[in-house]
PDB file of C-alpha atoms in Angstrom:
ATOM      1  CA  UNK K   1    -109.968 -86.214  19.965  1.00 39.00           C
ATOM      2  CA  UNK K   2    -107.249 -86.626  22.608  1.00 43.00           C
ATOM      3  CA  UNK K   3    -105.599 -89.378  20.554  1.00 44.00           C
ATOM      4  CA  UNK K   4    -105.717 -87.211  17.435  1.00 45.00           C
ATOM      5  CA  UNK K   5    -104.166 -84.271  19.290  1.00 45.00           C
ATOM      6  CA  UNK K   6    -101.429 -86.505  20.691  1.00 51.00           C
ATOM      7  CA  UNK K   7    -100.609 -87.968  17.260  1.00 50.00           C
ATOM      8  CA  UNK K   8    -100.622 -84.473  15.757  1.00 50.00           C
ATOM      9  CA  UNK K   9     -98.301 -83.248  18.502  1.00 50.00           C
ATOM     10  CA  UNK K  10     -95.979 -86.217  17.963  1.00 47.00           C
ATOM     11  CA  UNK K  11     -95.896 -85.611  14.210  1.00 49.00           C
ATOM     12  CA  UNK K  12     -95.144 -81.917  14.720  1.00 49.00           C
ATOM     13  CA  UNK K  13     -92.376 -82.760  17.192  1.00 46.00           C
ATOM     14  CA  UNK K  14     -90.930 -85.296  14.727  1.00 48.00           C
ATOM     15  CA  UNK K  15     -91.115 -82.707  11.912  1.00 50.00           C
ATOM     16  CA  UNK K  16     -89.216 -80.146  13.993  1.00 48.00           C
ATOM     17  CA  UNK K  17     -86.571 -82.709  14.978  1.00 45.00           C
ATOM     18  CA  UNK K  18     -86.162 -83.740  11.352  1.00 56.00           C
ATOM     19  CA  UNK K  19     -85.635 -80.120  10.265  1.00 54.00           C
ATOM     20  CA  UNK K  20     -83.014 -79.613  12.975  1.00 56.00           C
ATOM     21  CA  UNK K  21     -81.235 -82.758  11.780  1.00 63.00           C
ATOM     22  CA  UNK K  22     -81.151 -81.431   8.202  1.00 67.00           C
ATOM     23  CA  UNK K  23     -78.404 -78.924   8.965  1.00 75.00           C
ATOM     24  CA  UNK K  24     -74.766 -79.206   7.935  1.00 88.00           C
ATOM     25  CA  UNK K  25     -75.169 -82.341   5.850  1.00 94.00           C
ATOM     26  CA  UNK K  26     -72.883 -81.388   2.958  1.00 97.00           C
ATOM     27  CA  UNK K  27     -70.079 -83.934   2.901  1.00 97.00           C
ATOM     28  CA  UNK K  28     -72.122 -86.612   4.654  1.00 97.00           C
ATOM     29  CA  UNK K  29     -71.174 -90.113   3.587  1.00 97.00           C
ATOM     30  CA  UNK K  30     -73.939 -92.625   2.998  1.00 97.00           C
ATOM     31  CA  UNK K  31     -73.154 -96.325   2.769  1.00 97.00           C
ATOM     32  CA  UNK K  32     -75.870 -98.626   1.485  1.00 97.00           C
ATOM     33  CA  UNK K  33     -76.272-102.029   3.118  1.00 96.00           C
ATOM     34  CA  UNK K  34     -76.199-105.213   1.040  1.00 96.00           C
ATOM     35  CA  UNK K  35     -80.013-105.349   1.115  1.00 96.00           C
ATOM     36  CA  UNK K  36     -80.297-101.697   0.052  1.00 96.00           C
ATOM     37  CA  UNK K  37     -77.863-102.348  -2.814  1.00 96.00           C
ATOM     38  CA  UNK K  38     -79.997-105.267  -4.010  1.00 96.00           C
ATOM     39  CA  UNK K  39     -83.095-103.045  -3.999  1.00 95.00           C
ATOM     40  CA  UNK K  40     -81.244-100.349  -5.961  1.00 95.00           C
ATOM     41  CA  UNK K  41     -79.975-102.839  -8.518  1.00 95.00           C
ATOM     42  CA  UNK K  42     -83.464-104.296  -8.955  1.00 94.00           C
ATOM     43  CA  UNK K  43     -85.160-100.887  -9.408  1.00 93.00           C
ATOM     44  CA  UNK K  44     -82.328 -99.633 -11.655  1.00 90.00           C
ATOM     45  CA  UNK K  45     -82.574-102.686 -13.902  1.00 91.00           C
ATOM     46  CA  UNK K  46     -86.370-102.357 -14.058  1.00 91.00           C
ATOM     47  CA  UNK K  47     -86.076 -98.672 -15.011  1.00 86.00           C
ATOM     48  CA  UNK K  48     -83.532 -99.520 -17.685  1.00 83.00           C
ATOM     49  CA  UNK K  49     -85.673-102.348 -19.093  1.00 87.00           C
ATOM     50  CA  UNK K  50     -88.955-100.433 -19.237  1.00 84.00           C
ATOM     51  CA  UNK K  51     -87.352 -97.485 -21.022  1.00 77.00           C
ATOM     52  CA  UNK K  52     -85.667 -99.745 -23.594  1.00 78.00           C
ATOM     53  CA  UNK K  53     -88.885-101.778 -24.101  1.00 81.00           C
ATOM     54  CA  UNK K  54     -90.847 -98.597 -24.768  1.00 77.00           C
ATOM     55  CA  UNK K  55     -88.213 -97.322 -27.202  1.00 76.00           C
ATOM     56  CA  UNK K  56     -87.387 -94.249 -25.159  1.00 71.00           C
ATOM     57  CA  UNK K  57     -84.586 -92.283 -26.793  1.00 66.00           C
ATOM     58  CA  UNK K  58     -81.780 -91.612 -24.357  1.00 63.00           C
ATOM     59  CA  UNK K  59     -81.530 -87.892 -23.628  1.00 58.00           C
ATOM     60  CA  UNK K  60     -79.019 -88.081 -20.797  1.00 59.00           C
ATOM     61  CA  UNK K  61     -76.315 -85.475 -20.677  1.00 56.00           C
ATOM     62  CA  UNK K  62     -73.644 -87.720 -19.166  1.00 56.00           C
ATOM     63  CA  UNK K  63     -71.408 -90.116 -21.103  1.00 62.00           C
ATOM     64  CA  UNK K  64     -71.895 -93.175 -18.865  1.00 67.00           C
ATOM     65  CA  UNK K  65     -73.561 -96.394 -19.950  1.00 75.00           C
ATOM     66  CA  UNK K  66     -77.379 -96.336 -19.600  1.00 75.00           C
ATOM     67  CA  UNK K  67     -77.461 -99.529 -17.543  1.00 77.00           C
ATOM     68  CA  UNK K  68     -74.899 -98.186 -15.058  1.00 87.00           C
ATOM     69  CA  UNK K  69     -76.640 -94.781 -14.985  1.00 87.00           C
ATOM     70  CA  UNK K  70     -80.026 -96.278 -14.090  1.00 87.00           C
ATOM     71  CA  UNK K  71     -78.629 -98.428 -11.289  1.00 92.00           C
ATOM     72  CA  UNK K  72     -76.218 -95.845  -9.891  1.00 94.00           C
ATOM     73  CA  UNK K  73     -78.784 -93.076 -10.333  1.00 92.00           C
ATOM     74  CA  UNK K  74     -81.321 -94.908  -8.219  1.00 94.00           C
ATOM     75  CA  UNK K  75     -78.544 -95.753  -5.751  1.00 97.00           C
ATOM     76  CA  UNK K  76     -77.912 -92.013  -5.371  1.00 97.00           C
ATOM     77  CA  UNK K  77     -81.624 -91.318  -4.932  1.00 96.00           C
ATOM     78  CA  UNK K  78     -81.836 -94.063  -2.310  1.00 97.00           C
ATOM     79  CA  UNK K  79     -78.756 -92.711  -0.491  1.00 97.00           C
ATOM     80  CA  UNK K  80     -80.245 -89.198  -0.486  1.00 97.00           C
ATOM     81  CA  UNK K  81     -83.519 -90.508   0.946  1.00 95.00           C
ATOM     82  CA  UNK K  82     -81.646 -92.508   3.573  1.00 95.00           C
ATOM     83  CA  UNK K  83     -79.719 -89.384   4.633  1.00 95.00           C
ATOM     84  CA  UNK K  84     -82.871 -87.261   4.852  1.00 93.00           C
ATOM     85  CA  UNK K  85     -84.978 -90.057   6.355  1.00 90.00           C
ATOM     86  CA  UNK K  86     -87.657 -90.066   3.659  1.00 92.00           C
ATOM     87  CA  UNK K  87     -89.049 -92.884   1.542  1.00 90.00           C
ATOM     88  CA  UNK K  88     -87.478 -93.397  -1.909  1.00 89.00           C
ATOM     89  CA  UNK K  89     -89.706 -93.455  -4.983  1.00 84.00           C
ATOM     90  CA  UNK K  90     -89.902 -97.134  -5.934  1.00 85.00           C
ATOM     91  CA  UNK K  91     -92.215 -96.473  -8.879  1.00 78.00           C
ATOM     92  CA  UNK K  92     -90.903 -97.923 -12.117  1.00 78.00           C
ATOM     93  CA  UNK K  93     -92.293 -96.033 -15.081  1.00 74.00           C
ATOM     94  CA  UNK K  94     -91.251 -94.742 -18.482  1.00 69.00           C
ATOM     95  CA  UNK K  95     -88.923 -91.750 -18.259  1.00 60.00           C
ATOM     96  CA  UNK K  96     -90.963 -88.657 -18.971  1.00 58.00           C
ATOM     97  CA  UNK K  97     -90.735 -84.920 -19.166  1.00 52.00           C
ATOM     98  CA  UNK K  98     -93.459 -84.952 -16.541  1.00 55.00           C
ATOM     99  CA  UNK K  99     -93.328 -81.716 -14.569  1.00 55.00           C
ATOM    100  CA  UNK K 100     -94.599 -83.483 -11.441  1.00 64.00           C
ATOM    101  CA  UNK K 101     -91.718 -85.971 -11.529  1.00 77.00           C
ATOM    102  CA  UNK K 102     -89.382 -85.687  -8.551  1.00 87.00           C
ATOM    103  CA  UNK K 103     -87.121 -88.112  -6.717  1.00 91.00           C
ATOM    104  CA  UNK K 104     -87.754 -87.136  -3.106  1.00 92.00           C
ATOM    105  CA  UNK K 105     -90.377 -85.220  -1.203  1.00 91.00           C
ATOM    106  CA  UNK K 106     -88.976 -83.739   1.983  1.00 89.00           C
ATOM    107  CA  UNK K 107     -91.070 -83.235   5.100  1.00 77.00           C
ATOM    108  CA  UNK K 108     -92.112 -79.687   4.294  1.00 78.00           C
ATOM    109  CA  UNK K 109     -93.228 -80.632   0.754  1.00 86.00           C
ATOM    110  CA  UNK K 110     -89.954 -79.613  -0.885  1.00 92.00           C
ATOM    111  CA  UNK K 111     -89.702 -81.532  -4.185  1.00 93.00           C
ATOM    112  CA  UNK K 112     -86.152 -82.612  -4.958  1.00 96.00           C
ATOM    113  CA  UNK K 113     -84.622 -83.912  -8.184  1.00 95.00           C
ATOM    114  CA  UNK K 114     -81.572 -85.926  -7.109  1.00 96.00           C
ATOM    115  CA  UNK K 115     -78.665 -85.987  -9.574  1.00 96.00           C
ATOM    116  CA  UNK K 116     -75.966 -88.639  -9.185  1.00 96.00           C
ATOM    117  CA  UNK K 117     -72.496 -88.882 -10.685  1.00 95.00           C
ATOM    118  CA  UNK K 118     -69.715 -91.342 -10.045  1.00 95.00           C
ATOM    119  CA  UNK K 119     -67.160 -88.540 -10.501  1.00 95.00           C
ATOM    120  CA  UNK K 120     -66.203 -87.296  -7.019  1.00 97.00           C
ATOM    121  CA  UNK K 121     -65.463 -83.793  -8.323  1.00 97.00           C
ATOM    122  CA  UNK K 122     -68.542 -83.956 -10.568  1.00 96.00           C
ATOM    123  CA  UNK K 123     -70.852 -81.054 -11.204  1.00 97.00           C
ATOM    124  CA  UNK K 124     -74.607 -80.723 -10.823  1.00 97.00           C
ATOM    125  CA  UNK K 125     -76.087 -81.144 -14.313  1.00 94.00           C
ATOM    126  CA  UNK K 126     -79.670 -80.669 -15.460  1.00 92.00           C
ATOM    127  CA  UNK K 127     -81.094 -81.189 -18.916  1.00 88.00           C
ATOM    128  CA  UNK K 128     -82.544 -78.109 -20.649  1.00 89.00           C
ATOM    129  CA  UNK K 129     -85.254 -80.176 -22.380  1.00 83.00           C
ATOM    130  CA  UNK K 130     -86.762 -81.411 -19.105  1.00 81.00           C
ATOM    131  CA  UNK K 131     -89.746 -79.410 -17.920  1.00 77.00           C
ATOM    132  CA  UNK K 132     -90.139 -79.826 -14.193  1.00 80.00           C
ATOM    133  CA  UNK K 133     -91.661 -78.246 -11.144  1.00 85.00           C
ATOM    134  CA  UNK K 134     -89.142 -79.399  -8.564  1.00 93.00           C
ATOM    135  CA  UNK K 135     -88.148 -76.904  -5.919  1.00 94.00           C
ATOM    136  CA  UNK K 136     -84.472 -77.787  -5.988  1.00 96.00           C
ATOM    137  CA  UNK K 137     -81.803 -80.154  -7.186  1.00 97.00           C
ATOM    138  CA  UNK K 138     -79.458 -82.191  -5.008  1.00 98.00           C
ATOM    139  CA  UNK K 139     -76.085 -83.628  -5.970  1.00 98.00           C
ATOM    140  CA  UNK K 140     -74.886 -87.028  -4.786  1.00 98.00           C
ATOM    141  CA  UNK K 141     -71.461 -88.314  -5.862  1.00 98.00           C
ATOM    142  CA  UNK K 142     -70.098 -91.847  -5.710  1.00 98.00           C
ATOM    143  CA  UNK K 143     -71.103 -95.301  -6.765  1.00 94.00           C
ATOM    144  CA  UNK K 144     -72.686 -98.211  -5.066  1.00 95.00           C
ATOM    145  CA  UNK K 145     -72.451 -98.671  -2.101  1.00 97.00           C
ATOM    146  CA  UNK K 146     -70.618 -95.417  -1.165  1.00 98.00           C
ATOM    147  CA  UNK K 147     -72.140 -92.005  -1.767  1.00 98.00           C
ATOM    148  CA  UNK K 148     -71.455 -88.448  -0.583  1.00 98.00           C
ATOM    149  CA  UNK K 149     -74.029 -85.642  -0.377  1.00 98.00           C
ATOM    150  CA  UNK K 150     -72.707 -82.430  -1.967  1.00 98.00           C
ATOM    151  CA  UNK K 151     -75.591 -79.975  -1.546  1.00 98.00           C
ATOM    152  CA  UNK K 152     -78.642 -78.306  -3.064  1.00 98.00           C
ATOM    153  CA  UNK K 153     -79.428 -75.643  -5.627  1.00 98.00           C
ATOM    154  CA  UNK K 154     -82.802 -74.038  -6.260  1.00 97.00           C
ATOM    155  CA  UNK K 155     -84.338 -74.791  -9.653  1.00 96.00           C
ATOM    156  CA  UNK K 156     -84.482 -71.100 -10.568  1.00 95.00           C
ATOM    157  CA  UNK K 157     -80.784 -70.678  -9.702  1.00 97.00           C
ATOM    158  CA  UNK K 158     -79.707 -73.629 -11.863  1.00 97.00           C
ATOM    159  CA  UNK K 159     -82.034 -73.228 -14.835  1.00 95.00           C
ATOM    160  CA  UNK K 160     -80.737 -69.822 -15.908  1.00 95.00           C
ATOM    161  CA  UNK K 161     -79.270 -68.830 -19.246  1.00 95.00           C
ATOM    162  CA  UNK K 162     -75.826 -68.133 -17.734  1.00 96.00           C
ATOM    163  CA  UNK K 163     -75.712 -71.726 -16.370  1.00 97.00           C
ATOM    164  CA  UNK K 164     -76.338 -73.276 -19.808  1.00 95.00           C
ATOM    165  CA  UNK K 165     -72.996 -74.648 -21.004  1.00 95.00           C
ATOM    166  CA  UNK K 166     -71.687 -76.896 -23.732  1.00 91.00           C
ATOM    167  CA  UNK K 167     -70.570 -80.231 -22.336  1.00 85.00           C
ATOM    168  CA  UNK K 168     -68.826 -81.164 -25.564  1.00 81.00           C
ATOM    169  CA  UNK K 169     -71.593 -83.467 -26.768  1.00 78.00           C
ATOM    170  CA  UNK K 170     -74.716 -81.701 -25.555  1.00 83.00           C
ATOM    171  CA  UNK K 171     -75.704 -78.538 -23.697  1.00 90.00           C
ATOM    172  CA  UNK K 172     -76.842 -78.626 -20.110  1.00 92.00           C
ATOM    173  CA  UNK K 173     -77.309 -76.498 -17.036  1.00 96.00           C
ATOM    174  CA  UNK K 174     -74.162 -76.745 -14.916  1.00 97.00           C
ATOM    175  CA  UNK K 175     -73.288 -75.828 -11.324  1.00 98.00           C
ATOM    176  CA  UNK K 176     -69.998 -76.432  -9.533  1.00 98.00           C
ATOM    177  CA  UNK K 177     -69.996 -78.138  -6.132  1.00 98.00           C
ATOM    178  CA  UNK K 178     -68.770 -74.901  -4.541  1.00 98.00           C
ATOM    179  CA  UNK K 179     -72.073 -73.250  -5.548  1.00 98.00           C
ATOM    180  CA  UNK K 180     -74.251 -75.809  -3.725  1.00 98.00           C
ATOM    181  CA  UNK K 181     -75.874 -75.022  -0.396  1.00 97.00           C
ATOM    182  CA  UNK K 182     -77.390 -76.645   2.655  1.00 95.00           C
ATOM    183  CA  UNK K 183     -81.167 -77.011   2.696  1.00 92.00           C
ATOM    184  CA  UNK K 184     -81.530 -74.492   5.533  1.00 89.00           C
ATOM    185  CA  UNK K 185     -79.718 -71.883   3.392  1.00 92.00           C
ATOM    186  CA  UNK K 186     -82.446 -72.206   0.753  1.00 91.00           C
ATOM    187  CA  UNK K 187     -85.593 -72.712   2.818  1.00 84.00           C
ATOM    188  CA  UNK K 188     -86.878 -71.640   6.214  1.00 73.00           C
ATOM    189  CA  UNK K 189     -87.042 -74.896   8.132  1.00 65.00           C
ATOM    190  CA  UNK K 190     -88.400 -74.002  11.550  1.00 60.00           C
TER     191      UNK K 190
END
């Protein structure tokens, strides 16, 4: 019982410290080590291969090459997880419209869908066809090994009719970087 109480107290203390460290992170630069880059390339290639093997039709709303998108996308997810000190999702599975699909689970059970673009002034984009139950979206810009965290937006603030815009080749939900917020502006973290 004493051991359990001590571990519980340590976990609660760690949780509170982690929340305090989650403030003012917009603009944080994340640089992946050589080993982290190799992991990202491996997972990205596996994601690309399994989706092509299963004949998954590409429904992305960006113009980039699928191979690059899968590798850089996982690189952005990995960078986000590194910044927020949580474990990346290493699961390689067929891309789905699964509503329980999220890229990161933060300490207080906040489900995050991490969006990555190599355009430094890029916008947060979300596909209208994807049904999800994430709590929020996060934007990471850059390409391997250098990424920058740009902020969060709640799902209900992004997936609104007034955010649905034509991107020239497909419609998508769009938010400018200036609209993104810190995690503590969206959720009570104490």
